[in-house]
PDB file of C-alpha atoms in Angstrom:
ATOM      1  CA  MET N   1      24.725 106.770 168.356  1.00 94.00           C
ATOM      2  CA  SER N   2      28.033 105.048 168.711  1.00 97.00           C
ATOM      3  CA  GLU N   3      29.197 102.443 166.211  1.00 97.00           C
ATOM      4  CA  GLU N   4      28.919  99.823 168.942  1.00 98.00           C
ATOM      5  CA  GLU N   5      25.269 100.695 169.611  1.00 98.00           C
ATOM      6  CA  GLN N   6      24.532 100.631 165.889  1.00 98.00           C
ATOM      7  CA  PHE N   7      26.187  97.230 165.547  1.00 98.00           C
ATOM      8  CA  ILE N   8      24.229  95.778 168.464  1.00 98.00           C
ATOM      9  CA  LEU N   9      20.861  97.034 167.229  1.00 97.00           C
ATOM     10  CA  THR N  10      21.617  95.928 163.676  1.00 97.00           C
ATOM     11  CA  GLU N  11      22.464  92.418 164.848  1.00 97.00           C
ATOM     12  CA  PHE N  12      19.275  92.144 166.916  1.00 96.00           C
ATOM     13  CA  PHE N  13      16.754  93.859 164.673  1.00 96.00           C
ATOM     14  CA  VAL N  14      18.011  94.192 161.089  1.00 97.00           C
ATOM     15  CA  ASN N  15      20.098  91.136 160.271  1.00 96.00           C
ATOM     16  CA  ASP N  16      18.169  87.961 159.573  1.00 95.00           C
ATOM     17  CA  VAL N  17      19.584  85.894 162.437  1.00 96.00           C
ATOM     18  CA  SER N  18      18.083  84.379 165.572  1.00 96.00           C
ATOM     19  CA  LYS N  19      18.467  86.133 168.909  1.00 96.00           C
ATOM     20  CA  THR N  20      20.853  83.400 169.992  1.00 96.00           C
ATOM     21  CA  GLU N  21      23.040  84.012 166.944  1.00 97.00           C
ATOM     22  CA  ALA N  22      22.881  87.777 167.452  1.00 97.00           C
ATOM     23  CA  VAL N  23      24.014  87.421 171.059  1.00 97.00           C
ATOM     24  CA  ALA N  24      26.834  85.097 169.997  1.00 97.00           C
ATOM     25  CA  ASN N  25      27.968  87.437 167.202  1.00 97.00           C
ATOM     26  CA  ILE N  26      27.954  90.478 169.472  1.00 98.00           C
ATOM     27  CA  GLY N  27      29.647  88.625 172.304  1.00 98.00           C
ATOM     28  CA  GLU N  28      32.404  87.412 170.007  1.00 98.00           C
ATOM     29  CA  LYS N  29      33.085  90.779 168.434  1.00 97.00           C
ATOM     30  CA  LEU N  30      32.919  92.842 171.644  1.00 97.00           C
ATOM     31  CA  PHE N  31      34.236  90.179 174.055  1.00 98.00           C
ATOM     32  CA  LEU N  32      31.085  90.213 176.205  1.00 97.00           C
ATOM     33  CA  GLU N  33      29.119  87.610 178.100  1.00 98.00           C
ATOM     34  CA  ARG N  34      25.447  87.002 177.306  1.00 97.00           C
ATOM     35  CA  ALA N  35      24.090  89.120 180.160  1.00 98.00           C
ATOM     36  CA  GLN N  36      26.364  92.004 179.179  1.00 98.00           C
ATOM     37  CA  VAL N  37      25.107  91.829 175.588  1.00 98.00           C
ATOM     38  CA  TYR N  38      21.494  92.132 176.732  1.00 98.00           C
ATOM     39  CA  ARG N  39      22.331  95.062 179.018  1.00 98.00           C
ATOM     40  CA  ARG N  40      24.080  96.892 176.178  1.00 98.00           C
ATOM     41  CA  LYS N  41      21.143  96.169 173.856  1.00 98.00           C
ATOM     42  CA  ASP N  42      18.733  97.677 176.376  1.00 98.00           C
ATOM     43  CA  LYS N  43      20.972 100.712 176.794  1.00 98.00           C
ATOM     44  CA  ALA N  44      21.239 101.153 173.013  1.00 98.00           C
ATOM     45  CA  LEU N  45      17.449 100.903 172.639  1.00 97.00           C
ATOM     46  CA  ASN N  46      16.936 103.506 175.338  1.00 97.00           C
ATOM     47  CA  HIS N  47      19.445 105.794 173.612  1.00 97.00           C
ATOM     48  CA  LEU N  48      17.679 105.315 170.269  1.00 97.00           C
ATOM     49  CA  ALA N  49      14.307 106.128 171.824  1.00 96.00           C
ATOM     50  CA  LEU N  50      15.742 109.245 173.412  1.00 97.00           C
ATOM     51  CA  LEU N  51      17.180 110.374 170.070  1.00 96.00           C
ATOM     52  CA  LEU N  52      13.898 109.719 168.265  1.00 96.00           C
ATOM     53  CA  TYR N  53      11.392 111.053 170.789  1.00 96.00           C
ATOM     54  CA  GLY N  54      13.328 113.196 173.235  1.00 92.00           C
ATOM     55  CA  LYS N  55      12.761 113.170 176.953  1.00 76.00           C
TER      56      LYS N  55
END
């Protein structure tokens, strides 16, 4: 996984912050709008699932 994907998933699922705060933190650091953050989160989750379980 890329560092960006790791950062996104950590913000959403590991750090003790609300989803709103996670989106804001990610958006600020990566210069993304809210919708883009959610799309990248979904992509990162799909990549993680693929790495864990295969095709």
